[in-house]
mmCIF file of C-alpha atoms in Angstrom:
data_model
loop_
_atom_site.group_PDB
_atom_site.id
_atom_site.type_symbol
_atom_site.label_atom_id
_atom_site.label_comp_id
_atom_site.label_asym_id
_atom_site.label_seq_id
_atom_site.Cartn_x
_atom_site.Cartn_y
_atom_site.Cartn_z
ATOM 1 C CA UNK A 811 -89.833 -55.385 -34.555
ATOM 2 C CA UNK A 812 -90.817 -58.989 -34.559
ATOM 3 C CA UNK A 813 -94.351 -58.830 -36.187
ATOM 4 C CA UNK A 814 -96.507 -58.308 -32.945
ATOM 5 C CA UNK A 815 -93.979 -60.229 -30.837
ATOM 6 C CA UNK A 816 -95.443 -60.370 -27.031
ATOM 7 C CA UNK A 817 -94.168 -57.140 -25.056
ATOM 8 C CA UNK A 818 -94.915 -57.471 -21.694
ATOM 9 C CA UNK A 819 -96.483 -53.831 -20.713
ATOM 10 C CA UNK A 820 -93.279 -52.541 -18.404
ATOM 11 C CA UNK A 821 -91.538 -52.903 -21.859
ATOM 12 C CA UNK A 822 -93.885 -50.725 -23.715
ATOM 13 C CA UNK A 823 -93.770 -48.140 -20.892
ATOM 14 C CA UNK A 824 -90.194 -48.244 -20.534
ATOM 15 C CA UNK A 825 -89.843 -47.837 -24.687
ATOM 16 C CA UNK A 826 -92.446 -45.363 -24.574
ATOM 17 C CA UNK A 827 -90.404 -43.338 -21.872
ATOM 18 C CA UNK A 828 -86.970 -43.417 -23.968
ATOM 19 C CA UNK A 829 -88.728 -42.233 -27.275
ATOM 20 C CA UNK A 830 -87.308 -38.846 -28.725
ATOM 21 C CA UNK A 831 -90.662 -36.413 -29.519
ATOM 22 C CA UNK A 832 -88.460 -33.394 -28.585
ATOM 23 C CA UNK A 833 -90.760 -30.250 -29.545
ATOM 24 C CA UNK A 834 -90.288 -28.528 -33.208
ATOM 25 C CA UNK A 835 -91.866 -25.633 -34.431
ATOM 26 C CA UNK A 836 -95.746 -26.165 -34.272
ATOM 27 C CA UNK A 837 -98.457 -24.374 -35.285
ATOM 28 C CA UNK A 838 -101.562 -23.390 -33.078
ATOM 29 C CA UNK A 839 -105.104 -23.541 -33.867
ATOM 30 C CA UNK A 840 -107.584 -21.844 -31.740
ATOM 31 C CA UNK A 841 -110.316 -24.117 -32.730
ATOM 32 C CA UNK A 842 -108.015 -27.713 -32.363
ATOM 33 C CA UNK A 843 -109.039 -27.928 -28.300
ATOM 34 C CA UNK A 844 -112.829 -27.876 -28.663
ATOM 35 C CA UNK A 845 -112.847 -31.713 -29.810
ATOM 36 C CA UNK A 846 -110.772 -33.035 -26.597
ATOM 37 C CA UNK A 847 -112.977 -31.509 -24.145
ATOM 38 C CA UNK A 848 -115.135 -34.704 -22.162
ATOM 39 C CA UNK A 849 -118.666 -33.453 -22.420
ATOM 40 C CA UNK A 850 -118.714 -32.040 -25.985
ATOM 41 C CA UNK A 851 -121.609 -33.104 -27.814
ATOM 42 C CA UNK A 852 -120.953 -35.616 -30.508
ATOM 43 C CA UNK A 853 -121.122 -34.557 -33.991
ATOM 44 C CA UNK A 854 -122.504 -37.126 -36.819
ATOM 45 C CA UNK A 855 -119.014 -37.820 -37.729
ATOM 46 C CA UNK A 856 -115.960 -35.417 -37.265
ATOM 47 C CA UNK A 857 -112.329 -35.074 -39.106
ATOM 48 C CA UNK A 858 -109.203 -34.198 -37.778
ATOM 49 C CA UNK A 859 -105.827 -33.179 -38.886
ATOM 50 C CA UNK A 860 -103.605 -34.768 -36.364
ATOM 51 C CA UNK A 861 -99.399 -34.020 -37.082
ATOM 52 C CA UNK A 862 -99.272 -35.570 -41.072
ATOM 53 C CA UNK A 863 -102.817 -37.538 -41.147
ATOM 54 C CA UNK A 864 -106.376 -36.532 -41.997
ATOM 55 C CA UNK A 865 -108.207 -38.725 -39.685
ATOM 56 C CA UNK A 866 -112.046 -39.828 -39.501
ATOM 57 C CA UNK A 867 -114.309 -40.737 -37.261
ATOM 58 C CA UNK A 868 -117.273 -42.940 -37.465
ATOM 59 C CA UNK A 869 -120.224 -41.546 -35.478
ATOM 60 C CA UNK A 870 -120.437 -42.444 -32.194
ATOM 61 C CA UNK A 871 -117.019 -42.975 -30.526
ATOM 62 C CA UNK A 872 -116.285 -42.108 -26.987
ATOM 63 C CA UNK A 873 -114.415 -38.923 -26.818
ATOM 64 C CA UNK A 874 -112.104 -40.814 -24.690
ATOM 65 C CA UNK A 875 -111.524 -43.457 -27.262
ATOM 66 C CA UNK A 876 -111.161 -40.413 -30.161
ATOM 67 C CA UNK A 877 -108.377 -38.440 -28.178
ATOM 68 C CA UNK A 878 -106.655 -42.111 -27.728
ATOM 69 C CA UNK A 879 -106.291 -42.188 -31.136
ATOM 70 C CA UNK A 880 -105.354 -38.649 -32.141
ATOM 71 C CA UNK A 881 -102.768 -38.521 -29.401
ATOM 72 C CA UNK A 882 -101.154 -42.612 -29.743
ATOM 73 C CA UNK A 883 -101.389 -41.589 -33.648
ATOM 74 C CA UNK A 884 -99.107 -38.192 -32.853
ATOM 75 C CA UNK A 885 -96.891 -39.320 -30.645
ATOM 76 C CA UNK A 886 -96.001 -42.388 -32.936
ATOM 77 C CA UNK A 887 -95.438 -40.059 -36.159
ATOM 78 C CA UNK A 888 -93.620 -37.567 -34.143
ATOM 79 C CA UNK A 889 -90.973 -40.562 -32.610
ATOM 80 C CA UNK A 890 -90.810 -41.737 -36.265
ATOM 81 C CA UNK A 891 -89.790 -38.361 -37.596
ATOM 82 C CA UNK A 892 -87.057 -38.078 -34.779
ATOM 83 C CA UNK A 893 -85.552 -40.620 -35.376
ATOM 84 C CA UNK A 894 -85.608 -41.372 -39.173
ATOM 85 C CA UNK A 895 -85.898 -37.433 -40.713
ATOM 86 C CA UNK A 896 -84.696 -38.317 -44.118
ATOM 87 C CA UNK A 897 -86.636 -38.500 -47.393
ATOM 88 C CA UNK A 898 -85.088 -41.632 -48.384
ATOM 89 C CA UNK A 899 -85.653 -43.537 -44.865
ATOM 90 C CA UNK A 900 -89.898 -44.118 -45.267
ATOM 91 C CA UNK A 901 -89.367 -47.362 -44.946
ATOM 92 C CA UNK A 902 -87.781 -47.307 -41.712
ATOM 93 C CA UNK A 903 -89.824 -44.541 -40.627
ATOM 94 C CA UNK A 904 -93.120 -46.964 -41.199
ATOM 95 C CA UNK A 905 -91.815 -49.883 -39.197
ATOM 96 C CA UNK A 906 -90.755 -47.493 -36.548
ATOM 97 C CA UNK A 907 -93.968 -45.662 -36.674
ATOM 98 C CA UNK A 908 -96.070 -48.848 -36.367
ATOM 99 C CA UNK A 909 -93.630 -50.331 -33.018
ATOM 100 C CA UNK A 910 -94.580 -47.370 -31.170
ATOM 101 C CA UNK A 911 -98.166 -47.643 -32.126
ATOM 102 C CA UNK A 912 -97.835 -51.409 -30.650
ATOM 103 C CA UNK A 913 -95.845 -49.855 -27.520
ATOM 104 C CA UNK A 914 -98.904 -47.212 -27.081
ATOM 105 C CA UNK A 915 -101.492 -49.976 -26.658
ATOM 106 C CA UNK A 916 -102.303 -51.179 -30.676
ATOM 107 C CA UNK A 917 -102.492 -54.496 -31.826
ATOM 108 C CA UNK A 918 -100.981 -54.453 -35.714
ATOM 109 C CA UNK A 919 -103.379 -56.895 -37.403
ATOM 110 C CA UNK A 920 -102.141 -56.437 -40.840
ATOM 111 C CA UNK A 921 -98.603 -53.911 -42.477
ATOM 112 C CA UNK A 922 -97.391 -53.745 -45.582
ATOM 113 C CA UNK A 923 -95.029 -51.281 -47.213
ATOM 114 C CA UNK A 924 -93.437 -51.014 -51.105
ATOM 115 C CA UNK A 925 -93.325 -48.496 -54.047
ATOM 116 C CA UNK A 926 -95.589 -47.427 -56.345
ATOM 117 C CA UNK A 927 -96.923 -45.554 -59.283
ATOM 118 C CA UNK A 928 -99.898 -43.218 -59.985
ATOM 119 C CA UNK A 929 -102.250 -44.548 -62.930
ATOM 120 C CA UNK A 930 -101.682 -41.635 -65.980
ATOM 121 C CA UNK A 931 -99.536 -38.937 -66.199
ATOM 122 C CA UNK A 932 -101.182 -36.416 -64.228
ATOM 123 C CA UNK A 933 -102.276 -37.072 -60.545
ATOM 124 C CA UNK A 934 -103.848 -36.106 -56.939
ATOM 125 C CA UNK A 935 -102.159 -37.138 -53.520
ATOM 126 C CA UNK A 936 -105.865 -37.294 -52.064
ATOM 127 C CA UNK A 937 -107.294 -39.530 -54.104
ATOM 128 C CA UNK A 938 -104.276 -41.661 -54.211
ATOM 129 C CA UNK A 939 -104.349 -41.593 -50.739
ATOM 130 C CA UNK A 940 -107.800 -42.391 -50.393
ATOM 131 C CA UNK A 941 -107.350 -45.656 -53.121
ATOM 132 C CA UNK A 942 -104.220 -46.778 -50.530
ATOM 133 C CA UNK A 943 -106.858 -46.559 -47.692
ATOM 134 C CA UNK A 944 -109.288 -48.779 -49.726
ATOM 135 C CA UNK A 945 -106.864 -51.350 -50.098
ATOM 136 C CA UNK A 946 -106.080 -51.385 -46.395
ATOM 137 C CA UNK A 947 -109.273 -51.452 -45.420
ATOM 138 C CA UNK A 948 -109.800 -54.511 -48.051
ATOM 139 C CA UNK A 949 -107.041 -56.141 -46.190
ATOM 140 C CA UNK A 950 -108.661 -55.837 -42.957
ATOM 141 C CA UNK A 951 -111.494 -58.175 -43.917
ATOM 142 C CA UNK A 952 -114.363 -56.187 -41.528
ATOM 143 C CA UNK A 953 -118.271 -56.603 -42.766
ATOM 144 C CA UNK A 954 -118.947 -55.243 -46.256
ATOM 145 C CA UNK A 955 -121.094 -52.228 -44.626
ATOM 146 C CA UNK A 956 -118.259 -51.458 -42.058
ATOM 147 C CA UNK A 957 -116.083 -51.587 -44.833
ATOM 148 C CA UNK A 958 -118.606 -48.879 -46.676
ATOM 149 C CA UNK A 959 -118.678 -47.059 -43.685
ATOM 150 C CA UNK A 960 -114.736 -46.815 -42.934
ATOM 151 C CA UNK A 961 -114.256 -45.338 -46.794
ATOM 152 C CA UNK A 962 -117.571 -42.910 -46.722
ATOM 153 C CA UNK A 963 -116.323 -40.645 -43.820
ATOM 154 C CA UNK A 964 -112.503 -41.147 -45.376
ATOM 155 C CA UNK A 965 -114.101 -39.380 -48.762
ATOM 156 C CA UNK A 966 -115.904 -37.339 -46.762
ATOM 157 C CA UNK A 967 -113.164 -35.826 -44.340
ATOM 158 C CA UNK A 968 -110.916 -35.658 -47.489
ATOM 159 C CA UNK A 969 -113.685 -33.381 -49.220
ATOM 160 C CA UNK A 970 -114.438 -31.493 -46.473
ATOM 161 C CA UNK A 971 -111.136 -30.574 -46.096
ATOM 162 C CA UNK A 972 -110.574 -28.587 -49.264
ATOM 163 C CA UNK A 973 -112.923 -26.431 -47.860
ATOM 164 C CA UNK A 974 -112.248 -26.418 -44.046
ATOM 165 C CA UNK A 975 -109.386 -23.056 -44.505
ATOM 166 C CA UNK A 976 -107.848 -23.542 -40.978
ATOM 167 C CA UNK A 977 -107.318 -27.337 -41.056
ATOM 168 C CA UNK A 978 -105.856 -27.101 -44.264
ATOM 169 C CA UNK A 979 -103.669 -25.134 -43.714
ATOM 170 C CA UNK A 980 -102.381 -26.244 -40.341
ATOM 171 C CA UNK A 981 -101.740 -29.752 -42.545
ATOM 172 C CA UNK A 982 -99.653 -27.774 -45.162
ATOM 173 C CA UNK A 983 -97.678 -26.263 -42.113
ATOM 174 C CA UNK A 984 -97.470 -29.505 -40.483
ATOM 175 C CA UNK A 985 -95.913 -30.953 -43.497
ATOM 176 C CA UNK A 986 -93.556 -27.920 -44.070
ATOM 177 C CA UNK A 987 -92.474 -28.443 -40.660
ATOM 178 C CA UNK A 988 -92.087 -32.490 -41.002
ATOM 179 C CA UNK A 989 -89.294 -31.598 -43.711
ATOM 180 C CA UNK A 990 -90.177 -35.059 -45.642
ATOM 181 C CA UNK A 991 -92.487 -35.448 -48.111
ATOM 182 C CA UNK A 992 -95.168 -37.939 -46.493
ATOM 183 C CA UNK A 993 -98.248 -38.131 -44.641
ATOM 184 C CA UNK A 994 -101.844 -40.412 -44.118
ATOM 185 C CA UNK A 995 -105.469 -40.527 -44.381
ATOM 186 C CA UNK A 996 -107.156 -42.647 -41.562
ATOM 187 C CA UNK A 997 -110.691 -43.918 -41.105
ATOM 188 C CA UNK A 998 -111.476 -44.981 -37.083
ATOM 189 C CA UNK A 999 -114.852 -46.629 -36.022
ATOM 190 C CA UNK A 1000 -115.677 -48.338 -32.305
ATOM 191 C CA UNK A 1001 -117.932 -51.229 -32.225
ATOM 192 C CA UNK A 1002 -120.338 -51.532 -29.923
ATOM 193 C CA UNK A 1003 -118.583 -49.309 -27.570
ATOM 194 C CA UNK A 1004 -115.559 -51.994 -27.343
ATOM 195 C CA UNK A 1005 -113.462 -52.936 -30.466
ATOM 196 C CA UNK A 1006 -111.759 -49.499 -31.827
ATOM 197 C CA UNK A 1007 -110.387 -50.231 -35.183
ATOM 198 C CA UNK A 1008 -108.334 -48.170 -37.074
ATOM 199 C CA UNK A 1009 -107.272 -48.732 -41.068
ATOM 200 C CA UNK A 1010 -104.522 -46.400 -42.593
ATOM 201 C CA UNK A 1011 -103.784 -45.452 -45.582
ATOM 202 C CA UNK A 1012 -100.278 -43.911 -45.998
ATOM 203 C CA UNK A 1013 -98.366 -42.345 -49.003
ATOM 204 C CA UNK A 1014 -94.637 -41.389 -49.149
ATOM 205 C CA UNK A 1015 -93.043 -39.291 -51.865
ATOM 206 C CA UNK A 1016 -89.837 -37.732 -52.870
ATOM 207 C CA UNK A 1017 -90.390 -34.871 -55.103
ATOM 208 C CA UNK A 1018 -87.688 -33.956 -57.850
ATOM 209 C CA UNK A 1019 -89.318 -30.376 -58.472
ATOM 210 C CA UNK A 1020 -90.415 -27.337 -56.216
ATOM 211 C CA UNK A 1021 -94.051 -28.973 -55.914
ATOM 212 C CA UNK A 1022 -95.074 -26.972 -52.411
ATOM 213 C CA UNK A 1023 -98.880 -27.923 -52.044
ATOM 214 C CA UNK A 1024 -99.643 -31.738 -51.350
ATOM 215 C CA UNK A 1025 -103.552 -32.096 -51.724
ATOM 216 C CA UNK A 1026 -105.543 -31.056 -54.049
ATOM 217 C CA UNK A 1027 -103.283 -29.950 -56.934
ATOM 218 C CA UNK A 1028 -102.202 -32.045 -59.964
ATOM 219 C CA UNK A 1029 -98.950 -33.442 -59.592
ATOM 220 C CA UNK A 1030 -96.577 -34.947 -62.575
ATOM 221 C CA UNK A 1031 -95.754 -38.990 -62.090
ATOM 222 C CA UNK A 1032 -92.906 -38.420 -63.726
ATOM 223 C CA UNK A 1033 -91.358 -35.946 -61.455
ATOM 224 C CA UNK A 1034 -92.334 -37.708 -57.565
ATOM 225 C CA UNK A 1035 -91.285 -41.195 -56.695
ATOM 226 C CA UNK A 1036 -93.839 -42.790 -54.824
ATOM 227 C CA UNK A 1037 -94.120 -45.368 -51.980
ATOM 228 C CA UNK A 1038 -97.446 -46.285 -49.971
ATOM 229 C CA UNK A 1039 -97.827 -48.331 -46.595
ATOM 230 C CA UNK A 1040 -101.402 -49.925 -45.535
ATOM 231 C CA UNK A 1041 -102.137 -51.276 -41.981
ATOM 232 C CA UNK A 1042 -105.133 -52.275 -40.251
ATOM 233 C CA UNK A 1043 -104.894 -52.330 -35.781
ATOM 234 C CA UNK A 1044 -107.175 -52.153 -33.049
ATOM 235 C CA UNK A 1045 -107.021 -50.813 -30.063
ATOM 236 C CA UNK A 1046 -106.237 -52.916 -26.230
ATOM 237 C CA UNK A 1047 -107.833 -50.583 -23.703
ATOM 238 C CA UNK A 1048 -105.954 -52.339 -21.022
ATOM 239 C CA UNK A 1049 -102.708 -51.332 -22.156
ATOM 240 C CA UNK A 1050 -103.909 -47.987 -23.766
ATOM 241 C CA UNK A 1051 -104.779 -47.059 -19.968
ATOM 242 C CA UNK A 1052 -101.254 -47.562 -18.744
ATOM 243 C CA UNK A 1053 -99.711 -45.730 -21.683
ATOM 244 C CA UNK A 1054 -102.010 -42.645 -21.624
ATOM 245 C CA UNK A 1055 -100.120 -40.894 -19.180
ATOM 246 C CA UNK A 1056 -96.675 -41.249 -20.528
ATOM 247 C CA UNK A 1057 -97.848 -40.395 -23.552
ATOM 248 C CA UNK A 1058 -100.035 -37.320 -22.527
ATOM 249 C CA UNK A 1059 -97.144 -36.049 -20.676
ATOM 250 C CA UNK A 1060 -94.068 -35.796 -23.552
ATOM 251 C CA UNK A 1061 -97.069 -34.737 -26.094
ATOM 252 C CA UNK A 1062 -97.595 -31.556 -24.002
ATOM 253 C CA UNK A 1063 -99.895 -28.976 -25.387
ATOM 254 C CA UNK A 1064 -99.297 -30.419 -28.699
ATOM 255 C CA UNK A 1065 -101.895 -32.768 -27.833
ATOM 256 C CA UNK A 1066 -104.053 -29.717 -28.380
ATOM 257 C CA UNK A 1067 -101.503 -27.553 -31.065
ATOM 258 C CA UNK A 1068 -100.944 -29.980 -33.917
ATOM 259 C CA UNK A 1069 -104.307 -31.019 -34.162
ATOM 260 C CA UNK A 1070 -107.106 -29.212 -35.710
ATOM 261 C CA UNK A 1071 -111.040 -31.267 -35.599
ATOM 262 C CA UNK A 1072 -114.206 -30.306 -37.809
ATOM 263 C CA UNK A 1073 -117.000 -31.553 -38.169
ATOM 264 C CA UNK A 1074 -118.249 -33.525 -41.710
#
């Protein structure tokens, strides 16, 4: 993908037709619809597990805008895992994961993608996660207290998690079913109810031992190699209103199945 080459929006719609999200096993939550319904009542800030991502949500987004995300953000990861299902192929799975991201109706502002390497022996995936998503969010240059902001309810989904039991563990069965070791923490915030940004911070792994948990355990540097991928995009509501049906459509019920909200 040329770096946000212009795609005229029957190109996206066409590409977003031909992509393979062919259901897998998934896992349903009983709670996961409650968020998606259009006269909830906002919560100070709420968390989801969407497919392989923790994502967060600044107070005050549109319940439209929020379900954007979670489903563009699940339909993307699930065409990336179609098509490139192998541990070694994260690199490929990124770029692929951030053209049908651009297809959905995102504009990618800033990518990047490379190895890397946990500070001391012993290690978290959350808080490495969570220092990847500080560095993206670094790179996307927003106002020092949106910057605060975009980290705080990051930190705070991330925490909240440990102790949310049904989230967790539809992650850890999302993951399982993925079959790669890999997944995202995400921090979303609309501005003035127009500009929806969205920062990502993303970690790959390959694990040489029979590691099964992914958060909140201690894991060995010397027995995971490590990748991470950091990008920055905001939303174009003119194009996300085309794509929303397509998308809706091949997602299904796992719009509603593979995602799991709580509040923080």
């Amino acid at each position: 993908m040329e770096k946000n080459s212009v795609v005229t929006v029957a190109d996206r719609l066409e590409r977003l037709s031909a992509y393979d999200v062919t259901p897998e096993k998934i896992i349903i939550n009983s709670r996961s619809a409650s968020g998606l319904m259009a006269f909830d009542i906002e919560p100070p800030s709420r968390a989801s597990v969407v497919g392989d991502a923790i994502l967060s949500f600044v107070s005050g987004m549109s319940d439209q805008n929020r379900a954007d995300v979670l489903n563009t953000y699940l339909f993307a990861s699930l065409a990336a895992n179609k098509k490139y299902p192998a541990d070694h192929q994260g690199k490929e799975w990124y770029q692929i994961f951030l053209t049908v991201m651009q297809d959905a109706g995102w504009t990618i502002k800033s990518r990047y993608y490379d190895s890397t390497s946990a500070s001391g022996k012993s290690f978290t995936m959350d808080q490495l996660a969570l220092k990847i998503l500080s560095s993206a969010v670094a790179a996307a240059a927003v106002p020092g207290p949106t910057s605060a902001l975009l980290l705080k309810v990051a930190g705070d989904a991330m925490a909240s998690l440990q102790s949310s039991d049904k989230p967790l563990k539809v992650f850890d069965q999302n993951i399982k079913d993925k079959g790669t070791g890999g997944f995202a923490v995400g921090s979303c915030l609309e501005i003035d109810g127009q500009e929806v940004i969205l920062t990502l911070g993303s970690v790959r792994f390959i694990n040489h031992t029979n590691q099964t948990k992914v958060l909140f355990v201690n894991w060995d540097s010397s027995s995971v190699d490590l990748y991470r991928g950091e990008s920055h995009m905001t939303m174009v509501p003119s194009i996300i209103e085309r794509t929303r049906a397509i998308i809706a459509g091949k997602l299904g019920d796992r719009a509603v199945k593979q995602i799991s909200e709580w509040e923080i």
